[in-house]
Amino acid sequence: MTTYTVTRRRSVGVWWLALSAAAIAVYAPLPYLTGSLEQIASDGTGLAEHYLKQPDWVRVAMYLHIVFSGVALLLSPAQLSARIRARAPGVHRVVGRITLTAMVVGGLGGLALAPYGYEGVPGALGFGLLAILSVVFPLLGLRAVRAGRIAEHRRWMIRAFALIYAGVTLRVWMIVLTAAGLEFDEGYPLMPFGCWVPNLLVAELVLRRRG
């Protein structure tokens, strides 16, 4: 395989990550920002009807999770760009602070949601662990960069992005499972682990190849 082919494939992969992340970052929060939970739940599908029955503070946590995780998902691909880091390091630092804050707040919102999820105990375990790691990884990245360990910082933030990208993976899996004939109630219980564990494994593989 030529260097050109490898570079081209890598470029296509980066663009796919960026565009898919941006699409979901805008698409997922939009119904919750433009309509009430009651309106979203009126069609009787998805998760809105379930969370409509939860305490007010759980719904607040849901909105925090949706909005802040969306912000983190939208901004993260640019933060991983070596070109942007080299050309505009100041912008990288400012946007990095925003992204890291959004990751942590979104993760805390997800952690509060996990015990009240639609999927019961498997959801509490899977999404709960995802939420914890979504807080821990960015904070480890922050600690590393403050100590001047830039390479370690980048590794932690790649892992953190892999977790945030679960928002995309979840929806891709649901499309695949629906196309395979599964109803929402049948497919969604697979998501508490299925939406993020593969992402993290791929991230670790990439990091190992880089050395």
PDB file of C-alpha atoms in Angstrom:
ATOM      1  CA  MET A   1       0.000   0.000   0.000  1.00  0.00           C
ATOM      2  CA  THR A   2       1.466   3.367  -1.036  1.00  0.00           C
ATOM      3  CA  THR A   3       1.921   6.345   1.250  1.00  0.00           C
ATOM      4  CA  TYR A   4      -0.582   8.248  -0.919  1.00  0.00           C
ATOM      5  CA  THR A   5      -3.220   5.555  -0.412  1.00  0.00           C
ATOM      6  CA  VAL A   6      -2.691   5.503   3.348  1.00  0.00           C
ATOM      7  CA  THR A   7      -2.851   9.304   3.530  1.00  0.00           C
ATOM      8  CA  ARG A   8      -5.996   9.403   1.413  1.00  0.00           C
ATOM      9  CA  ARG A   9      -7.742   6.776   3.523  1.00  0.00           C
ATOM     10  CA  ARG A  10      -6.763   8.610   6.676  1.00  0.00           C
ATOM     11  CA  SER A  11      -8.121  11.862   5.238  1.00  0.00           C
ATOM     12  CA  VAL A  12     -11.424  10.205   4.319  1.00  0.00           C
ATOM     13  CA  GLY A  13     -11.647   8.751   7.825  1.00  0.00           C
ATOM     14  CA  VAL A  14     -10.999  12.108   9.463  1.00  0.00           C
ATOM     15  CA  TRP A  15     -13.641  13.796   7.318  1.00  0.00           C
ATOM     16  CA  TRP A  16     -16.144  11.056   8.134  1.00  0.00           C
ATOM     17  CA  LEU A  17     -15.505  11.491  11.860  1.00  0.00           C
ATOM     18  CA  ALA A  18     -15.843  15.268  11.637  1.00  0.00           C
ATOM     19  CA  LEU A  19     -18.969  15.340   9.475  1.00  0.00           C
ATOM     20  CA  SER A  20     -20.793  12.553  11.301  1.00  0.00           C
ATOM     21  CA  ALA A  21     -19.946  14.125  14.657  1.00  0.00           C
ATOM     22  CA  ALA A  22     -21.198  17.534  13.504  1.00  0.00           C
ATOM     23  CA  ALA A  23     -24.395  16.040  12.084  1.00  0.00           C
ATOM     24  CA  ILE A  24     -25.312  14.207  15.291  1.00  0.00           C
ATOM     25  CA  ALA A  25     -24.171  17.106  17.492  1.00  0.00           C
ATOM     26  CA  VAL A  26     -26.761  19.294  15.761  1.00  0.00           C
ATOM     27  CA  TYR A  27     -29.437  16.675  15.039  1.00  0.00           C
ATOM     28  CA  ALA A  28     -29.656  14.987  18.452  1.00  0.00           C
ATOM     29  CA  PRO A  29     -30.257  18.051  20.683  1.00  0.00           C
ATOM     30  CA  LEU A  30     -32.449  19.899  18.162  1.00  0.00           C
ATOM     31  CA  PRO A  31     -35.827  18.339  19.079  1.00  0.00           C
ATOM     32  CA  TYR A  32     -35.166  18.989  22.775  1.00  0.00           C
ATOM     33  CA  LEU A  33     -34.230  22.616  22.138  1.00  0.00           C
ATOM     34  CA  THR A  34     -37.144  23.388  19.814  1.00  0.00           C
ATOM     35  CA  GLY A  35     -39.990  21.491  21.485  1.00  0.00           C
ATOM     36  CA  SER A  36     -41.177  20.294  24.867  1.00  0.00           C
ATOM     37  CA  LEU A  37     -40.579  16.805  26.172  1.00  0.00           C
ATOM     38  CA  GLU A  38     -44.326  16.243  25.962  1.00  0.00           C
ATOM     39  CA  GLN A  39     -44.306  17.055  22.242  1.00  0.00           C
ATOM     40  CA  ILE A  40     -41.360  14.760  21.588  1.00  0.00           C
ATOM     41  CA  ALA A  41     -43.026  11.954  23.549  1.00  0.00           C
ATOM     42  CA  SER A  42     -46.342  12.316  21.734  1.00  0.00           C
ATOM     43  CA  ASP A  43     -45.410   9.820  19.011  1.00  0.00           C
ATOM     44  CA  GLY A  44     -44.821   7.110  21.620  1.00  0.00           C
ATOM     45  CA  THR A  45     -41.358   6.145  20.340  1.00  0.00           C
ATOM     46  CA  GLY A  46     -37.835   6.711  21.574  1.00  0.00           C
ATOM     47  CA  LEU A  47     -36.818   7.729  25.088  1.00  0.00           C
ATOM     48  CA  ALA A  48     -38.732  10.975  25.650  1.00  0.00           C
ATOM     49  CA  GLU A  49     -41.837   9.202  26.939  1.00  0.00           C
ATOM     50  CA  HIS A  50     -39.731   7.321  29.483  1.00  0.00           C
ATOM     51  CA  TYR A  51     -37.991  10.442  30.811  1.00  0.00           C
ATOM     52  CA  LEU A  52     -41.267  12.337  30.946  1.00  0.00           C
ATOM     53  CA  LYS A  53     -42.178  10.061  33.866  1.00  0.00           C
ATOM     54  CA  GLN A  54     -38.960  10.761  35.786  1.00  0.00           C
ATOM     55  CA  PRO A  55     -38.368  13.410  38.499  1.00  0.00           C
ATOM     56  CA  ASP A  56     -37.646  16.975  37.396  1.00  0.00           C
ATOM     57  CA  TRP A  57     -33.970  16.777  38.334  1.00  0.00           C
ATOM     58  CA  VAL A  58     -33.521  13.717  36.123  1.00  0.00           C
ATOM     59  CA  ARG A  59     -34.944  15.647  33.187  1.00  0.00           C
ATOM     60  CA  VAL A  60     -32.565  18.519  33.963  1.00  0.00           C
ATOM     61  CA  ALA A  61     -29.674  16.028  33.928  1.00  0.00           C
ATOM     62  CA  MET A  62     -30.942  14.714  30.591  1.00  0.00           C
ATOM     63  CA  TYR A  63     -30.870  18.187  29.028  1.00  0.00           C
ATOM     64  CA  LEU A  64     -27.400  18.874  30.436  1.00  0.00           C
ATOM     65  CA  HIS A  65     -26.171  15.579  29.015  1.00  0.00           C
ATOM     66  CA  ILE A  66     -27.711  16.140  25.587  1.00  0.00           C
ATOM     67  CA  VAL A  67     -26.603  19.750  25.146  1.00  0.00           C
ATOM     68  CA  PHE A  68     -23.092  19.601  26.613  1.00  0.00           C
ATOM     69  CA  SER A  69     -22.243  16.255  25.041  1.00  0.00           C
ATOM     70  CA  GLY A  70     -23.428  17.719  21.737  1.00  0.00           C
ATOM     71  CA  VAL A  71     -21.072  20.677  22.152  1.00  0.00           C
ATOM     72  CA  ALA A  72     -18.175  18.335  22.964  1.00  0.00           C
ATOM     73  CA  LEU A  73     -18.981  16.140  19.974  1.00  0.00           C
ATOM     74  CA  LEU A  74     -19.120  19.152  17.661  1.00  0.00           C
ATOM     75  CA  LEU A  75     -15.814  20.667  18.790  1.00  0.00           C
ATOM     76  CA  SER A  76     -13.689  17.555  19.358  1.00  0.00           C
ATOM     77  CA  PRO A  77     -12.724  16.689  15.747  1.00  0.00           C
ATOM     78  CA  ALA A  78     -11.092  20.089  15.207  1.00  0.00           C
ATOM     79  CA  GLN A  79      -9.199  19.678  18.482  1.00  0.00           C
ATOM     80  CA  LEU A  80      -7.673  16.459  17.179  1.00  0.00           C
ATOM     81  CA  SER A  81      -6.398  18.150  14.016  1.00  0.00           C
ATOM     82  CA  ALA A  82      -2.606  18.522  14.001  1.00  0.00           C
ATOM     83  CA  ARG A  83      -2.897  21.255  11.364  1.00  0.00           C
ATOM     84  CA  ILE A  84      -5.150  23.418  13.536  1.00  0.00           C
ATOM     85  CA  ARG A  85      -2.956  22.847  16.589  1.00  0.00           C
ATOM     86  CA  ALA A  86       0.103  23.984  14.619  1.00  0.00           C
ATOM     87  CA  ARG A  87      -1.477  26.993  12.907  1.00  0.00           C
ATOM     88  CA  ALA A  88      -3.620  28.311  15.758  1.00  0.00           C
ATOM     89  CA  PRO A  89      -2.359  27.029  19.116  1.00  0.00           C
ATOM     90  CA  GLY A  90      -4.179  29.800  20.978  1.00  0.00           C
ATOM     91  CA  VAL A  91      -7.496  28.815  19.420  1.00  0.00           C
ATOM     92  CA  HIS A  92      -6.732  25.181  20.217  1.00  0.00           C
ATOM     93  CA  ARG A  93      -6.246  26.019  23.897  1.00  0.00           C
ATOM     94  CA  VAL A  94      -9.411  28.126  24.198  1.00  0.00           C
ATOM     95  CA  VAL A  95     -11.604  25.662  22.329  1.00  0.00           C
ATOM     96  CA  GLY A  96      -9.948  22.865  24.286  1.00  0.00           C
ATOM     97  CA  ARG A  97     -11.091  24.365  27.584  1.00  0.00           C
ATOM     98  CA  ILE A  98     -14.644  24.635  26.253  1.00  0.00           C
ATOM     99  CA  THR A  99     -14.556  21.087  24.905  1.00  0.00           C
ATOM    100  CA  LEU A 100     -13.159  19.610  28.093  1.00  0.00           C
ATOM    101  CA  THR A 101     -15.743  21.429  30.222  1.00  0.00           C
ATOM    102  CA  ALA A 102     -18.525  20.217  27.938  1.00  0.00           C
ATOM    103  CA  MET A 103     -17.237  16.631  28.165  1.00  0.00           C
ATOM    104  CA  VAL A 104     -17.203  16.718  31.955  1.00  0.00           C
ATOM    105  CA  VAL A 105     -20.639  18.345  32.336  1.00  0.00           C
ATOM    106  CA  GLY A 106     -22.129  16.020  29.721  1.00  0.00           C
ATOM    107  CA  GLY A 107     -20.572  13.036  31.478  1.00  0.00           C
ATOM    108  CA  LEU A 108     -21.914  14.099  34.870  1.00  0.00           C
ATOM    109  CA  GLY A 109     -25.360  14.510  33.340  1.00  0.00           C
ATOM    110  CA  GLY A 110     -25.085  11.027  31.870  1.00  0.00           C
ATOM    111  CA  LEU A 111     -23.988   9.617  35.222  1.00  0.00           C
ATOM    112  CA  ALA A 112     -27.049  11.105  36.918  1.00  0.00           C
ATOM    113  CA  LEU A 113     -29.252   9.613  34.187  1.00  0.00           C
ATOM    114  CA  ALA A 114     -27.797   6.105  34.211  1.00  0.00           C
ATOM    115  CA  PRO A 115     -29.793   4.661  37.156  1.00  0.00           C
ATOM    116  CA  TYR A 116     -33.025   5.994  35.642  1.00  0.00           C
ATOM    117  CA  GLY A 117     -32.424   4.705  32.133  1.00  0.00           C
ATOM    118  CA  TYR A 118     -34.791   2.892  29.847  1.00  0.00           C
ATOM    119  CA  GLU A 119     -32.675  -0.261  29.864  1.00  0.00           C
ATOM    120  CA  GLY A 120     -32.689  -1.101  33.593  1.00  0.00           C
ATOM    121  CA  VAL A 121     -29.611  -2.616  35.238  1.00  0.00           C
ATOM    122  CA  PRO A 122     -27.650  -3.230  31.988  1.00  0.00           C
ATOM    123  CA  GLY A 123     -28.188   0.405  31.039  1.00  0.00           C
ATOM    124  CA  ALA A 124     -27.155   1.653  34.467  1.00  0.00           C
ATOM    125  CA  LEU A 125     -23.945  -0.367  34.233  1.00  0.00           C
ATOM    126  CA  GLY A 126     -23.085   0.332  30.600  1.00  0.00           C
ATOM    127  CA  PHE A 127     -24.064   3.980  30.367  1.00  0.00           C
ATOM    128  CA  GLY A 128     -22.889   4.586  33.944  1.00  0.00           C
ATOM    129  CA  LEU A 129     -19.395   3.332  33.134  1.00  0.00           C
ATOM    130  CA  LEU A 130     -19.406   5.361  29.918  1.00  0.00           C
ATOM    131  CA  ALA A 131     -20.343   8.474  31.902  1.00  0.00           C
ATOM    132  CA  ILE A 132     -17.628   7.917  34.507  1.00  0.00           C
ATOM    133  CA  LEU A 133     -14.935   7.437  31.869  1.00  0.00           C
ATOM    134  CA  SER A 134     -16.264  10.473  29.964  1.00  0.00           C
ATOM    135  CA  VAL A 135     -15.426  12.543  33.034  1.00  0.00           C
ATOM    136  CA  VAL A 136     -12.192  10.801  34.040  1.00  0.00           C
ATOM    137  CA  PHE A 137     -10.443  10.718  30.642  1.00  0.00           C
ATOM    138  CA  PRO A 138     -10.698  14.486  29.935  1.00  0.00           C
ATOM    139  CA  LEU A 139      -9.542  15.264  33.475  1.00  0.00           C
ATOM    140  CA  LEU A 140      -6.540  12.967  33.025  1.00  0.00           C
ATOM    141  CA  GLY A 141      -5.862  14.776  29.758  1.00  0.00           C
ATOM    142  CA  LEU A 142      -6.033  18.106  31.577  1.00  0.00           C
ATOM    143  CA  ARG A 143      -3.640  16.916  34.268  1.00  0.00           C
ATOM    144  CA  ALA A 144      -1.197  15.699  31.632  1.00  0.00           C
ATOM    145  CA  VAL A 145      -1.148  18.949  29.648  1.00  0.00           C
ATOM    146  CA  ARG A 146      -0.721  21.020  32.811  1.00  0.00           C
ATOM    147  CA  ALA A 147       2.307  18.883  33.644  1.00  0.00           C
ATOM    148  CA  GLY A 148       3.705  19.455  30.157  1.00  0.00           C
ATOM    149  CA  ARG A 149       3.136  15.858  29.037  1.00  0.00           C
ATOM    150  CA  ILE A 150       1.681  16.741  25.637  1.00  0.00           C
ATOM    151  CA  ALA A 151       1.826  13.285  24.056  1.00  0.00           C
ATOM    152  CA  GLU A 152       0.037  11.768  27.050  1.00  0.00           C
ATOM    153  CA  HIS A 153      -2.540  14.578  26.907  1.00  0.00           C
ATOM    154  CA  ARG A 154      -3.304  13.779  23.278  1.00  0.00           C
ATOM    155  CA  ARG A 155      -3.709  10.084  24.048  1.00  0.00           C
ATOM    156  CA  TRP A 156      -6.233  10.763  26.784  1.00  0.00           C
ATOM    157  CA  MET A 157      -8.181  13.175  24.602  1.00  0.00           C
ATOM    158  CA  ILE A 158      -8.327  10.648  21.749  1.00  0.00           C
ATOM    159  CA  ARG A 159      -9.831   8.184  24.221  1.00  0.00           C
ATOM    160  CA  ALA A 160     -12.237  10.860  25.435  1.00  0.00           C
ATOM    161  CA  PHE A 161     -13.343  11.576  21.862  1.00  0.00           C
ATOM    162  CA  ALA A 162     -13.902   7.849  21.299  1.00  0.00           C
ATOM    163  CA  LEU A 163     -16.359   7.923  24.194  1.00  0.00           C
ATOM    164  CA  ILE A 164     -18.121  11.104  23.055  1.00  0.00           C
ATOM    165  CA  TYR A 165     -18.429   9.571  19.584  1.00  0.00           C
ATOM    166  CA  ALA A 166     -20.758   7.001  21.163  1.00  0.00           C
ATOM    167  CA  GLY A 167     -23.515   9.469  20.272  1.00  0.00           C
ATOM    168  CA  VAL A 168     -22.831   8.717  16.615  1.00  0.00           C
ATOM    169  CA  THR A 169     -22.170   5.008  17.041  1.00  0.00           C
ATOM    170  CA  LEU A 170     -25.421   4.500  18.925  1.00  0.00           C
ATOM    171  CA  ARG A 171     -27.460   5.961  16.088  1.00  0.00           C
ATOM    172  CA  VAL A 172     -25.558   4.044  13.419  1.00  0.00           C
ATOM    173  CA  TRP A 173     -26.158   0.805  15.316  1.00  0.00           C
ATOM    174  CA  MET A 174     -29.863   1.610  15.680  1.00  0.00           C
ATOM    175  CA  ILE A 175     -30.150   2.168  11.924  1.00  0.00           C
ATOM    176  CA  VAL A 176     -28.408  -1.163  11.282  1.00  0.00           C
ATOM    177  CA  LEU A 177     -30.541  -3.049  13.810  1.00  0.00           C
ATOM    178  CA  THR A 178     -33.754  -1.474  12.535  1.00  0.00           C
ATOM    179  CA  ALA A 179     -32.792  -2.440   8.984  1.00  0.00           C
ATOM    180  CA  ALA A 180     -32.260  -5.972  10.304  1.00  0.00           C
ATOM    181  CA  GLY A 181     -35.870  -6.015  11.477  1.00  0.00           C
ATOM    182  CA  LEU A 182     -35.485  -5.252  15.180  1.00  0.00           C
ATOM    183  CA  GLU A 183     -37.901  -2.897  16.917  1.00  0.00           C
ATOM    184  CA  PHE A 184     -36.582  -0.040  19.064  1.00  0.00           C
ATOM    185  CA  ASP A 185     -37.380  -1.975  22.253  1.00  0.00           C
ATOM    186  CA  GLU A 186     -35.354  -4.924  20.974  1.00  0.00           C
ATOM    187  CA  GLY A 187     -32.344  -3.050  19.622  1.00  0.00           C
ATOM    188  CA  TYR A 188     -31.783  -0.320  22.193  1.00  0.00           C
ATOM    189  CA  PRO A 189     -30.906  -2.645  25.120  1.00  0.00           C
ATOM    190  CA  LEU A 190     -27.758  -3.588  23.177  1.00  0.00           C
ATOM    191  CA  MET A 191     -26.540   0.009  23.246  1.00  0.00           C
ATOM    192  CA  PRO A 192     -25.334   0.547  26.856  1.00  0.00           C
ATOM    193  CA  PHE A 193     -22.068  -1.196  25.971  1.00  0.00           C
ATOM    194  CA  GLY A 194     -22.338  -1.555  22.196  1.00  0.00           C
ATOM    195  CA  CYS A 195     -22.229   2.173  21.484  1.00  0.00           C
ATOM    196  CA  TRP A 196     -18.861   2.856  23.117  1.00  0.00           C
ATOM    197  CA  VAL A 197     -16.778  -0.252  23.835  1.00  0.00           C
ATOM    198  CA  PRO A 198     -15.927  -0.787  20.119  1.00  0.00           C
ATOM    199  CA  ASN A 199     -14.978   2.900  19.837  1.00  0.00           C
ATOM    200  CA  LEU A 200     -12.562   2.633  22.731  1.00  0.00           C
ATOM    201  CA  LEU A 201     -11.027  -0.553  21.335  1.00  0.00           C
ATOM    202  CA  VAL A 202     -10.435   1.165  17.983  1.00  0.00           C
ATOM    203  CA  ALA A 203      -8.895   4.176  19.747  1.00  0.00           C
ATOM    204  CA  GLU A 204      -6.523   1.905  21.673  1.00  0.00           C
ATOM    205  CA  LEU A 205      -5.565   0.124  18.454  1.00  0.00           C
ATOM    206  CA  VAL A 206      -4.775   3.461  16.791  1.00  0.00           C
ATOM    207  CA  LEU A 207      -2.717   4.586  19.785  1.00  0.00           C
ATOM    208  CA  ARG A 208      -0.740   1.333  19.853  1.00  0.00           C
ATOM    209  CA  ARG A 209       0.047   1.641  16.155  1.00  0.00           C
ATOM    210  CA  ARG A 210       1.320   5.159  16.698  1.00  0.00           C
ATOM    211  CA  GLY A 211       3.505   3.913  19.541  1.00  0.00           C
TER     212      GLY A 211
END
